[in-house]
PDB file of C-alpha atoms in Angstrom:
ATOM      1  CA  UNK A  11     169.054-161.729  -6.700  1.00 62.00           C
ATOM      2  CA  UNK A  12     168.208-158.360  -7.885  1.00 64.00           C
ATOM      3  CA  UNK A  13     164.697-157.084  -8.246  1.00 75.00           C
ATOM      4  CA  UNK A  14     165.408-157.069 -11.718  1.00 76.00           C
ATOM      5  CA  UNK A  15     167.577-157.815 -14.270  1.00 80.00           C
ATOM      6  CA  UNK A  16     169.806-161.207 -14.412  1.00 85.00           C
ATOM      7  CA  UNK A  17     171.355-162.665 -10.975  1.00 84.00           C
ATOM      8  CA  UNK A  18     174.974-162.000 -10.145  1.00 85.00           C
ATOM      9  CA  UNK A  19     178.260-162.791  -7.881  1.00 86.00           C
ATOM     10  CA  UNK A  20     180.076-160.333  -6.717  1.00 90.00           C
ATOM     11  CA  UNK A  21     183.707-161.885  -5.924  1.00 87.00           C
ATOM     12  CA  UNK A  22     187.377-160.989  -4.926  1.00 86.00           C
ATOM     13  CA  UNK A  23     189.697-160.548  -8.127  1.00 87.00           C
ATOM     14  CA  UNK A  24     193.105-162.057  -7.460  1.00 86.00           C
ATOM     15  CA  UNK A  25     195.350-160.738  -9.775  1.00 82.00           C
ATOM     16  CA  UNK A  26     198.796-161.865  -8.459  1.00 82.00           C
ATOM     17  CA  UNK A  27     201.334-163.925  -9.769  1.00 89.00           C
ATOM     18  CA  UNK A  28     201.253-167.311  -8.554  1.00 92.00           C
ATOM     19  CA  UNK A  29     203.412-168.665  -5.819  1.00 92.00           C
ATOM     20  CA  UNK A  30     205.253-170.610  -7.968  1.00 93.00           C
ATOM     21  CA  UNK A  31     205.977-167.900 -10.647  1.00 91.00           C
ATOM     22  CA  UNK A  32     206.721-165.921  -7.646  1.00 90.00           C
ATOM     23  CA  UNK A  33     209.387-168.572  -6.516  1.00 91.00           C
ATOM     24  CA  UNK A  34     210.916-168.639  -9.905  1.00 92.00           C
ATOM     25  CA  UNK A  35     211.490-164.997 -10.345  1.00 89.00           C
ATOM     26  CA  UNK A  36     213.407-165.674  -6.584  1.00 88.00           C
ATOM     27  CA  UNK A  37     215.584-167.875  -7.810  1.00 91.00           C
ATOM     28  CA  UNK A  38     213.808-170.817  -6.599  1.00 91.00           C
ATOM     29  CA  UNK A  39     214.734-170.240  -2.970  1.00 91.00           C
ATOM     30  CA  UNK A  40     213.575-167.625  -0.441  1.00 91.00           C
ATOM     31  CA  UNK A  41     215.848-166.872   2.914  1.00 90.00           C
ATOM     32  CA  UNK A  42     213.921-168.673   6.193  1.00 90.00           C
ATOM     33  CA  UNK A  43     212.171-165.691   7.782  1.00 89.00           C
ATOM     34  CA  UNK A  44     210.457-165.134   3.771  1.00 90.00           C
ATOM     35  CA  UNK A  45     209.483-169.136   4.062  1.00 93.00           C
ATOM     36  CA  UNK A  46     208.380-168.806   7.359  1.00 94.00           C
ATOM     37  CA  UNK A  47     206.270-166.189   6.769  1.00 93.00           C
ATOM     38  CA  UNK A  48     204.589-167.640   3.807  1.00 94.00           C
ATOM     39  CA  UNK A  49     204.038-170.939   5.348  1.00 96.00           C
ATOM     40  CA  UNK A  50     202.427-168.969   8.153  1.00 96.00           C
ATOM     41  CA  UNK A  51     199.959-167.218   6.179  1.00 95.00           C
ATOM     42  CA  UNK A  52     199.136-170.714   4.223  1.00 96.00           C
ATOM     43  CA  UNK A  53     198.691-172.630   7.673  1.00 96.00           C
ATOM     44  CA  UNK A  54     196.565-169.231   8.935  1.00 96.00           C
ATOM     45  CA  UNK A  55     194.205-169.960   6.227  1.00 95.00           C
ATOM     46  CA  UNK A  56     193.988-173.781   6.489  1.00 96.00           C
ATOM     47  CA  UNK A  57     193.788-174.135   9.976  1.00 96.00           C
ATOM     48  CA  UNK A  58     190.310-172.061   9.141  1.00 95.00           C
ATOM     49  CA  UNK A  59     189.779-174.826   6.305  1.00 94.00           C
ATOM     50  CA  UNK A  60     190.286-177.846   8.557  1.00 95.00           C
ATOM     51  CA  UNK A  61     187.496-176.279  11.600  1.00 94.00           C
ATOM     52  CA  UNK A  62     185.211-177.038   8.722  1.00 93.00           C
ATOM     53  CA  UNK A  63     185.959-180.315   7.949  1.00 92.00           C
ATOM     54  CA  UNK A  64     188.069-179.383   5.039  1.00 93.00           C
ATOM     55  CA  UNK A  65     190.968-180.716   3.440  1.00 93.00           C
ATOM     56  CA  UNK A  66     192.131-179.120   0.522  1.00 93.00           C
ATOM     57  CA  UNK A  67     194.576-182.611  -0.985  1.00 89.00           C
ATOM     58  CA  UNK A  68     196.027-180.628  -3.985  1.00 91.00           C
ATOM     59  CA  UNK A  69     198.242-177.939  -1.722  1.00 94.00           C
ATOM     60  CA  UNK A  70     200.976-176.501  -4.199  1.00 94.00           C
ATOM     61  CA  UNK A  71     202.624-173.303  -5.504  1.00 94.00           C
ATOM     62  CA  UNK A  72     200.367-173.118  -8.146  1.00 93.00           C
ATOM     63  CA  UNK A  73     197.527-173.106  -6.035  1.00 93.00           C
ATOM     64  CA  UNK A  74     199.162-169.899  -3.691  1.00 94.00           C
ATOM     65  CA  UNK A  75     198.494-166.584  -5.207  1.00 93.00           C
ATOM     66  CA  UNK A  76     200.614-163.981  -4.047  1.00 90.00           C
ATOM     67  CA  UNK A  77     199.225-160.265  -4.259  1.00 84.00           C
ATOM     68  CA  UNK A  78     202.383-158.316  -4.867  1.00 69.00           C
ATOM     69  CA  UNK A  79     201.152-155.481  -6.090  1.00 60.00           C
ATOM     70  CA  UNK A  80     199.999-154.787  -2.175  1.00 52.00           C
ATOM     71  CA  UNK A  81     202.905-155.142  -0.369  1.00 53.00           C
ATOM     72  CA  UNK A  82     206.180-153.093  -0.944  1.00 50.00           C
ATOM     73  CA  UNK A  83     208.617-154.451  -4.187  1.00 54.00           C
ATOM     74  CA  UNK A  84     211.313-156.895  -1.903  1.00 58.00           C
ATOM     75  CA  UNK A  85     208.994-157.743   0.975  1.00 67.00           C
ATOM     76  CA  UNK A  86     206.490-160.601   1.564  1.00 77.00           C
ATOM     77  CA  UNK A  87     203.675-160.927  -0.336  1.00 81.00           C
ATOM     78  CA  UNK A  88     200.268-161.262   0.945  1.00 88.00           C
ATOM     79  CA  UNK A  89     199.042-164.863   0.509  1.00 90.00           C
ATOM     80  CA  UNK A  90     195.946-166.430  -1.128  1.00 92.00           C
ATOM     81  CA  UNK A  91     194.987-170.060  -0.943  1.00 93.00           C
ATOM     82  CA  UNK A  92     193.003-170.859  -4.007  1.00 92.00           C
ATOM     83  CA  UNK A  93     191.846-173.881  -6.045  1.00 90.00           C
ATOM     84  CA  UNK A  94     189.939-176.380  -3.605  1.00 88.00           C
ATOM     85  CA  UNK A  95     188.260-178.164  -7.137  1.00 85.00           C
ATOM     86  CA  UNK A  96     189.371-181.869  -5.328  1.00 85.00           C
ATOM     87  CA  UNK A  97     188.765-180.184  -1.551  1.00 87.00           C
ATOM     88  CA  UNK A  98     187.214-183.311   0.663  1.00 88.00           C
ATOM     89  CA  UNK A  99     184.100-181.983   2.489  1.00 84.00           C
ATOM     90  CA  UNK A 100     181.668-182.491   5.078  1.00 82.00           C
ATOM     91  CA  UNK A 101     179.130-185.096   3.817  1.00 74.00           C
ATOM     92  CA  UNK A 102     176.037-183.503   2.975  1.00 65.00           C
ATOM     93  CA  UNK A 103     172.758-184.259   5.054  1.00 64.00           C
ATOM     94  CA  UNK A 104     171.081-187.084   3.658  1.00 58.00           C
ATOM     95  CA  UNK A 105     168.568-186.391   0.981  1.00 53.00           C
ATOM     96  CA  UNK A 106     169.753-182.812   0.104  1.00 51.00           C
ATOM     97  CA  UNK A 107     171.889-181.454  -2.759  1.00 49.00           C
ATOM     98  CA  UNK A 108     175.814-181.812  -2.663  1.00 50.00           C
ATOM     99  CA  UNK A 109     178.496-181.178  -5.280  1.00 48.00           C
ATOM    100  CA  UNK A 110     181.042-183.012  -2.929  1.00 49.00           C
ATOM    101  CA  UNK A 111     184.322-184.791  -5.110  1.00 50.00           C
ATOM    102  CA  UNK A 112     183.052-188.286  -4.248  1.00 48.00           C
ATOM    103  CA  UNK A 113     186.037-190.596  -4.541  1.00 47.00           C
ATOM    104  CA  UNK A 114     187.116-194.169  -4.431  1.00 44.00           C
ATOM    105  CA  UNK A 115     190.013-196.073  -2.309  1.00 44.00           C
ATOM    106  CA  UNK A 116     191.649-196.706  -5.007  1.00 44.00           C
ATOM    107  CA  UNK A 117     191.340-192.759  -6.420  1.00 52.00           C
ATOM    108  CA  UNK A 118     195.022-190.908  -6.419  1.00 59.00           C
ATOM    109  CA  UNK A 119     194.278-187.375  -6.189  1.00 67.00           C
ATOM    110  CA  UNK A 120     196.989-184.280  -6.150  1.00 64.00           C
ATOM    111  CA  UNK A 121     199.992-183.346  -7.483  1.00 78.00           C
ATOM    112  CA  UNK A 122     202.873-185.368  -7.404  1.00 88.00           C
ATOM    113  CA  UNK A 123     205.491-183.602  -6.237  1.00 90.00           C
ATOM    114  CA  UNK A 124     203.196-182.514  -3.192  1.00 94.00           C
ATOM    115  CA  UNK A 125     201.085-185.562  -2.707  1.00 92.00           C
ATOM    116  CA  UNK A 126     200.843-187.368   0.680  1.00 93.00           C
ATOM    117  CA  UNK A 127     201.973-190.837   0.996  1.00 93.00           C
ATOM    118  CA  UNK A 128     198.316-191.835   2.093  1.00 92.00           C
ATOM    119  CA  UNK A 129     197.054-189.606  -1.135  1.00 90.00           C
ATOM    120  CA  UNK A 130     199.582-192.182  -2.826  1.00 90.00           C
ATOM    121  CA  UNK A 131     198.073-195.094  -1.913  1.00 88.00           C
ATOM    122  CA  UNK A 132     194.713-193.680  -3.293  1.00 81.00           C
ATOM    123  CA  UNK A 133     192.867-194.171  -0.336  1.00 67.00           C
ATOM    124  CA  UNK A 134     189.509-191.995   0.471  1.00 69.00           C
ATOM    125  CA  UNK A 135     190.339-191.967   4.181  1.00 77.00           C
ATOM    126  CA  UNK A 136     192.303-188.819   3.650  1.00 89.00           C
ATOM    127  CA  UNK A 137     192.669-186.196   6.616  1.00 91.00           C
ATOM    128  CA  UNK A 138     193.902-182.622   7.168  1.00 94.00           C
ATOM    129  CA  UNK A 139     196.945-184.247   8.178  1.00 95.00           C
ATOM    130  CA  UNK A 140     197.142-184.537   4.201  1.00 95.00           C
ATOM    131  CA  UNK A 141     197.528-180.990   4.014  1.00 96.00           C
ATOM    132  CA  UNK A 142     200.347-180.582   6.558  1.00 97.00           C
ATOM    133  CA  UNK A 143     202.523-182.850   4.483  1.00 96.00           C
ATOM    134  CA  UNK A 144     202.144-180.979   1.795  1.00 96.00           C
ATOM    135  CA  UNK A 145     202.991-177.530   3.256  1.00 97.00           C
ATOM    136  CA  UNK A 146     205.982-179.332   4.550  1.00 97.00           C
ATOM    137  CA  UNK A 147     206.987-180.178   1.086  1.00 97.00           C
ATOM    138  CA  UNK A 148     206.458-176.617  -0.049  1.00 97.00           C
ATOM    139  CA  UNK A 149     208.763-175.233   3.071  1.00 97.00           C
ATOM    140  CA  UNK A 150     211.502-177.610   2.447  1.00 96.00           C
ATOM    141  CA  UNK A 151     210.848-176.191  -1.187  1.00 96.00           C
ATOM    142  CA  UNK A 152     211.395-173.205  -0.249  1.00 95.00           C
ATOM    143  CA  UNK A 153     213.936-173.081   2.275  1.00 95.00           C
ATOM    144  CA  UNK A 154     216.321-175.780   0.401  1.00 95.00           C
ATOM    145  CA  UNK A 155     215.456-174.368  -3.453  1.00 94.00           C
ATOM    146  CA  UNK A 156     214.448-177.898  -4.657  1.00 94.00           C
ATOM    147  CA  UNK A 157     211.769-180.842  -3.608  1.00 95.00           C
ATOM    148  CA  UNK A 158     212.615-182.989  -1.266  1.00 94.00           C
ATOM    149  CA  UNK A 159     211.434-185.781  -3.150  1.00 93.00           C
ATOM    150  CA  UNK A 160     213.175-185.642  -7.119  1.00 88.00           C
ATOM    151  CA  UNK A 161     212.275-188.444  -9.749  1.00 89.00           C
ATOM    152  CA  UNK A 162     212.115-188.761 -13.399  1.00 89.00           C
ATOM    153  CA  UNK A 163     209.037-190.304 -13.689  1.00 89.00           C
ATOM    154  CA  UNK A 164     205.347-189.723 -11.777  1.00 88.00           C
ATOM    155  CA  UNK A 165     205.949-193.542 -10.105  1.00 91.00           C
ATOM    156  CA  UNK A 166     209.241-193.035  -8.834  1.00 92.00           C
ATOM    157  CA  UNK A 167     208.420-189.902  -7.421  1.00 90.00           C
ATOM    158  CA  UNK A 168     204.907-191.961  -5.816  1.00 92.00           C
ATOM    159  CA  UNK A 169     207.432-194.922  -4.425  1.00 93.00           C
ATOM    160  CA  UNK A 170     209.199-191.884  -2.917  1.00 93.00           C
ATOM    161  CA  UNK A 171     206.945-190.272  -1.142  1.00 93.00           C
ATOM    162  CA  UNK A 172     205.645-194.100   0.603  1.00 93.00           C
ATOM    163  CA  UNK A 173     209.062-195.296   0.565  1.00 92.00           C
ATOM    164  CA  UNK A 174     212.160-192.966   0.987  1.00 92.00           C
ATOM    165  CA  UNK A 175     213.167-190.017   3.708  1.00 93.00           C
ATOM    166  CA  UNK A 176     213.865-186.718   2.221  1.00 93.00           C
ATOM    167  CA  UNK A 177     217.510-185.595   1.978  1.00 93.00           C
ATOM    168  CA  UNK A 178     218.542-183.231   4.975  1.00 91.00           C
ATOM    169  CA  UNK A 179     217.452-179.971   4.516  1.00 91.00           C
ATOM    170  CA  UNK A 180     220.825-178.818   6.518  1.00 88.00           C
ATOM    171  CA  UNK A 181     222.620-179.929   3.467  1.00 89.00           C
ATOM    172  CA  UNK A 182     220.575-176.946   1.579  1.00 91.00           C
ATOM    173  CA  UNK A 183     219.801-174.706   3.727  1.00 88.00           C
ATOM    174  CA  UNK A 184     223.178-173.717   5.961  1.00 84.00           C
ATOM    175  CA  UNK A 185     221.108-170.764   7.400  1.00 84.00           C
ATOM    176  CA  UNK A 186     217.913-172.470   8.647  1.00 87.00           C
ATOM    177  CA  UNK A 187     217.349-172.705  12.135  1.00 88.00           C
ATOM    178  CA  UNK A 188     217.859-176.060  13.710  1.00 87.00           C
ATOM    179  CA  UNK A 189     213.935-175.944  15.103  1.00 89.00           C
ATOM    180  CA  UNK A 190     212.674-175.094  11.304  1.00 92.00           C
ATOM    181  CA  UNK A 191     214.623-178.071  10.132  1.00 92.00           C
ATOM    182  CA  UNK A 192     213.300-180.767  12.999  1.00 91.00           C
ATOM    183  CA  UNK A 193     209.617-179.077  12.424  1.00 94.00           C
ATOM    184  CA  UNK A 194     209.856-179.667   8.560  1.00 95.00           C
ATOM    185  CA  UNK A 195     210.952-183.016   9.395  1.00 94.00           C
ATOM    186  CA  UNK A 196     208.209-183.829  11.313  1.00 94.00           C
ATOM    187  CA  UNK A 197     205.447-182.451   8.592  1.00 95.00           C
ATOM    188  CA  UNK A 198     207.086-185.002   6.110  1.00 96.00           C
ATOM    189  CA  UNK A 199     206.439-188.283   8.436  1.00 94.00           C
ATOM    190  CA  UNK A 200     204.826-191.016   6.210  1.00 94.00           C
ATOM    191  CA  UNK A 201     202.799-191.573   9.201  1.00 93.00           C
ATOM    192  CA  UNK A 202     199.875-189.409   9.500  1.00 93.00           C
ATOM    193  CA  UNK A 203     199.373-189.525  13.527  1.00 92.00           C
ATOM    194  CA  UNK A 204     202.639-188.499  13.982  1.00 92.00           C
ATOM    195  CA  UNK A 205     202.391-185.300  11.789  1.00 94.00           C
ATOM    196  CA  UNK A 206     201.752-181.725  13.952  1.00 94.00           C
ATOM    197  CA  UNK A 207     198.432-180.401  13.721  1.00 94.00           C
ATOM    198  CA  UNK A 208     198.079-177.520  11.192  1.00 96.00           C
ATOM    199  CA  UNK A 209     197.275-175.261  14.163  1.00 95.00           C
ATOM    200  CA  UNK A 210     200.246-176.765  15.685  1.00 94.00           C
ATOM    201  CA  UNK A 211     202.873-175.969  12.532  1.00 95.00           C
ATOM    202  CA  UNK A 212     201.053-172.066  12.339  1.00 95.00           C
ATOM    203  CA  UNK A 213     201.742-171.699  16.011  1.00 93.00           C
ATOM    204  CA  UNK A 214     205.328-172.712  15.570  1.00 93.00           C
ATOM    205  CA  UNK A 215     206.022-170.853  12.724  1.00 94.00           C
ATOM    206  CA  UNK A 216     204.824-167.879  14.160  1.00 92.00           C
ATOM    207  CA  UNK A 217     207.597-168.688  17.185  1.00 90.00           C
ATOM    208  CA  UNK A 218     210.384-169.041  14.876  1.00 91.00           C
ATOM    209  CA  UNK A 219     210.146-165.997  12.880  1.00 86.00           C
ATOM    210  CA  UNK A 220     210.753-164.559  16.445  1.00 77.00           C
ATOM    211  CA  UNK A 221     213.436-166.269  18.078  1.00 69.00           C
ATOM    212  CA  UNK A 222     217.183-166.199  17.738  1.00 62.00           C
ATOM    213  CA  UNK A 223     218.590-168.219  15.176  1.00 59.00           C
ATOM    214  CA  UNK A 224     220.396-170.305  17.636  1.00 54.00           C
ATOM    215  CA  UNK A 225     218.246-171.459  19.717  1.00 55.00           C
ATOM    216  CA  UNK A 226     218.707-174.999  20.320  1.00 58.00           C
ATOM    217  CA  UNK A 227     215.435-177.493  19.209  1.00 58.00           C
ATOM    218  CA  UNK A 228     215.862-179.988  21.853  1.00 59.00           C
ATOM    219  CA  UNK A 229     214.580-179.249  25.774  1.00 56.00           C
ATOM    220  CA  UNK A 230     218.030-180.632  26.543  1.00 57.00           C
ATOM    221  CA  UNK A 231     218.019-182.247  30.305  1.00 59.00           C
ATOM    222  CA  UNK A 232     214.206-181.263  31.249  1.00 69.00           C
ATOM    223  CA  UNK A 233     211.604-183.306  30.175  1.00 78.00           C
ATOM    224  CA  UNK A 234     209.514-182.682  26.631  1.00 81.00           C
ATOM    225  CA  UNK A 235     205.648-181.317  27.331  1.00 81.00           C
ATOM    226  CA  UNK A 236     202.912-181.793  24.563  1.00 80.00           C
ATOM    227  CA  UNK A 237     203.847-178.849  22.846  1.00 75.00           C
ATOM    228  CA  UNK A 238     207.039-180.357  21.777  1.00 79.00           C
ATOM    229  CA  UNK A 239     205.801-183.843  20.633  1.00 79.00           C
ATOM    230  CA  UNK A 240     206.821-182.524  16.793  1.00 75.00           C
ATOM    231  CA  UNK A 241     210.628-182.697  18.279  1.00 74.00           C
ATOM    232  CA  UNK A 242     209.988-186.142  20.093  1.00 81.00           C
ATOM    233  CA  UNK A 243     212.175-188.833  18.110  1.00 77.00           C
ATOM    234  CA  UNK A 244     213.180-192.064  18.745  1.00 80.00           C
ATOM    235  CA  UNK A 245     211.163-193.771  20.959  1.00 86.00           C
ATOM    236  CA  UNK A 246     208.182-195.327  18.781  1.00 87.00           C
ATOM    237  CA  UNK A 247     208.603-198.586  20.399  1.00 89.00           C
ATOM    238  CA  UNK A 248     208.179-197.581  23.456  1.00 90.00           C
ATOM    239  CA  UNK A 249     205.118-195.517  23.051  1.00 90.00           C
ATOM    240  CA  UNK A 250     203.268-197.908  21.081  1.00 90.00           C
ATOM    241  CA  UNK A 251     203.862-200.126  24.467  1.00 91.00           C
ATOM    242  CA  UNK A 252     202.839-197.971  26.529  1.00 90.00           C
ATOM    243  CA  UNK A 253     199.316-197.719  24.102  1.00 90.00           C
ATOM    244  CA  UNK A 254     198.999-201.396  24.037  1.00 89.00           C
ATOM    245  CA  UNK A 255     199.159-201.941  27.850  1.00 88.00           C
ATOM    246  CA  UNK A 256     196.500-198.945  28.331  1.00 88.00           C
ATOM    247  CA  UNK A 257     194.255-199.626  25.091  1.00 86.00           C
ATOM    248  CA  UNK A 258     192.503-202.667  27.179  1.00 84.00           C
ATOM    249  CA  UNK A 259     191.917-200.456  30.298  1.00 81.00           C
ATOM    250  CA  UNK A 260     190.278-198.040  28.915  1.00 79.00           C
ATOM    251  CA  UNK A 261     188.190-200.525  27.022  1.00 81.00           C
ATOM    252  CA  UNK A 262     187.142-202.071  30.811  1.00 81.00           C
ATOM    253  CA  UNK A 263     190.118-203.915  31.997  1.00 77.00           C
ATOM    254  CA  UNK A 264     190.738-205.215  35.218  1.00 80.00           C
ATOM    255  CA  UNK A 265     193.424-202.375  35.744  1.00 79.00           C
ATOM    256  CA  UNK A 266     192.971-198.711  36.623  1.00 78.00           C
ATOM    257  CA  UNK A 267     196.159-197.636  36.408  1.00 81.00           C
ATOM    258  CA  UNK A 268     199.357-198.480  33.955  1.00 82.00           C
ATOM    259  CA  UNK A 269     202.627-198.135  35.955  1.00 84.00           C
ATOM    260  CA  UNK A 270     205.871-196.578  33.508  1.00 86.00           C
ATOM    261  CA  UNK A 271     209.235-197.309  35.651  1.00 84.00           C
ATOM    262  CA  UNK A 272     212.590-197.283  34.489  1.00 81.00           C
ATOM    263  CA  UNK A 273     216.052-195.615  36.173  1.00 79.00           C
ATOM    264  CA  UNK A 274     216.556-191.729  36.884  1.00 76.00           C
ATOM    265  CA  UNK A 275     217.296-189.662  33.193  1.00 75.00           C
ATOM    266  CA  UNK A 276     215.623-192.236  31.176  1.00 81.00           C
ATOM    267  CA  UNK A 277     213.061-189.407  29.444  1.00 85.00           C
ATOM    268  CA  UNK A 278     210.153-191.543  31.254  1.00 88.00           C
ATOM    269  CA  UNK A 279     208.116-187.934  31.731  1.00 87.00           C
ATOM    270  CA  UNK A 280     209.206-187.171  28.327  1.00 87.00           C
ATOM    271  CA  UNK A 281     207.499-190.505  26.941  1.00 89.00           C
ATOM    272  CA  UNK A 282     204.324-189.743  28.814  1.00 90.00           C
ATOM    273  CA  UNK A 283     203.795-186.032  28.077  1.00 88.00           C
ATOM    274  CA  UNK A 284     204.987-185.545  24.478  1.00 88.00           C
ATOM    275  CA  UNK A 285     204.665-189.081  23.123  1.00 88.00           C
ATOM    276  CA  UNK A 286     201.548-190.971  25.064  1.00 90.00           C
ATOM    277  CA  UNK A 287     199.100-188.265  25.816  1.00 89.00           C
ATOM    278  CA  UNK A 288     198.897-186.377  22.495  1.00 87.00           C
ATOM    279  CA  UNK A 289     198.392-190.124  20.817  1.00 85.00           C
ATOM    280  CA  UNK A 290     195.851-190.727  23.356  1.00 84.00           C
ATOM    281  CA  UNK A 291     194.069-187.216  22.782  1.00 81.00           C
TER     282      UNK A 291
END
């Protein structure tokens, strides 16, 4: 407040084009290392989001700015993550003032194209994991030069989103490397919990605008660690097993110990390290 006069804000002025005018004037498409680095500066900022309890839930192109005019004409633009009008937020303490979005179960908030299966089914139990599908939508966007999910109507494009897996992204994006393609895969699960962190996706971008563009995604013959449970397919049942027979332990069973056996080569330290413990954790 000044001493005199009418109170003020000073704020930023964001004058860039918006990512997805900037997209269009691309062509639709941007090579990998452009996507990558995008997608790093959006997780960069909502990995900051999430530490507070935020979740943005409407995470598009037209909610990127992209300051241009900074940055030299054919490079990367800096990025700015704008709009959180729906954000969710920390509850406010009881009795003081909030302007929280209060919503409903059966609320559906975001944008279609970009909405999370569990924003689909309008439930208020929404989680930065929310946000990490999203991004993944906007990579494979990106990367491939169209959505991963296409409909003609808002509902179809909904049933898609619950219902139906993307279309390979190798099948539009020849150049991507094999570890972008499994780590967008893994952003897009319809399952929530088995979604990478947001800390997790800016890490890993960061490590694949660095490495060769052949390097292989899978650990091959040694055994996945946590840091690779976003390239850990296939073995649901078996994990989920594992979590049943433990679940009662840890609740006071009679056990202290759960006892995984199987032959030589059968990915049992694989199971444990990149599919039970991050679960558990």
């Amino acid at each position: 407040w000044p001493e005199d006069g009418d109170p003020y804000i000073v704020m930023e002025y964001l004058g860039g084009p918006s990512l997805r005018a900037w997209l269009d004037q691309q062509g639709g498409r941007v090579e990998p290392d452009f996507a990558l680095s995008i997608a790093w500066q959006i997780a960069d900022a909502l990995v900051e989001a999430h530490k507070k309890e935020i979740t943005h839930r409407d995470l598009k192109p037209a909610n990127i700015l992209t300051m241009v005019g900074d940055v030299i004409p054919g490079s990367i633009p800096l990025i700015k993550v704008v709009d959180f009008g729906i954000a969710k937020v920390p509850s406010a303490p009881t009795g003081s003032n909030t302007t929280d979005l209060q919503t409903e179960e059966s609320t559906l908030i975001g944008t279609h194209p970009y909405i999370s299966p569990e924003q689909c089914r309008g439930s208020s139990q929404i989680t930065s994991k929310s946000d990490v599908y999203s991004l993944g939508v906007m990579l494979y966007e990106m990367t491939a030069g169209r959505l991963p999910f296409k409909a003609d109507s808002d509902v179809e494009t909904i049933l898609m989103h619950l219902q139906e897996e993307p279309p390979p992204l190798r099948g539009f994006a020849a150049q991507a490397q094999d570890e972008l393609i499994v780590l967008v895969r893994a952003m897009l699960d319809k399952a929530p919990d088995r979604r990478p962190a947001m800390e997790h996706c800016r890490d890993r971008f960061a490590e694949l605008q660095s490495a060769p563009s052949n390097t292989c995604p899978f650990p091959g013959l040694r055994p996945f660690t946590e840091t690779e449970t976003d390239r850990f397919f296939g073995r649901s049942a078996d994990i989920e097993d594992a979590l049943d027979r433990i679940d009662p332990e840890r609740a006071g069973g009679q056990h202290r110990w759960v006892h995984i056996h199987g032959p030589s080569g059968t990915g049992k330290s694989s199971l444990v390290h990149a599919g039970v413990l991050p679960r558990l954790k």
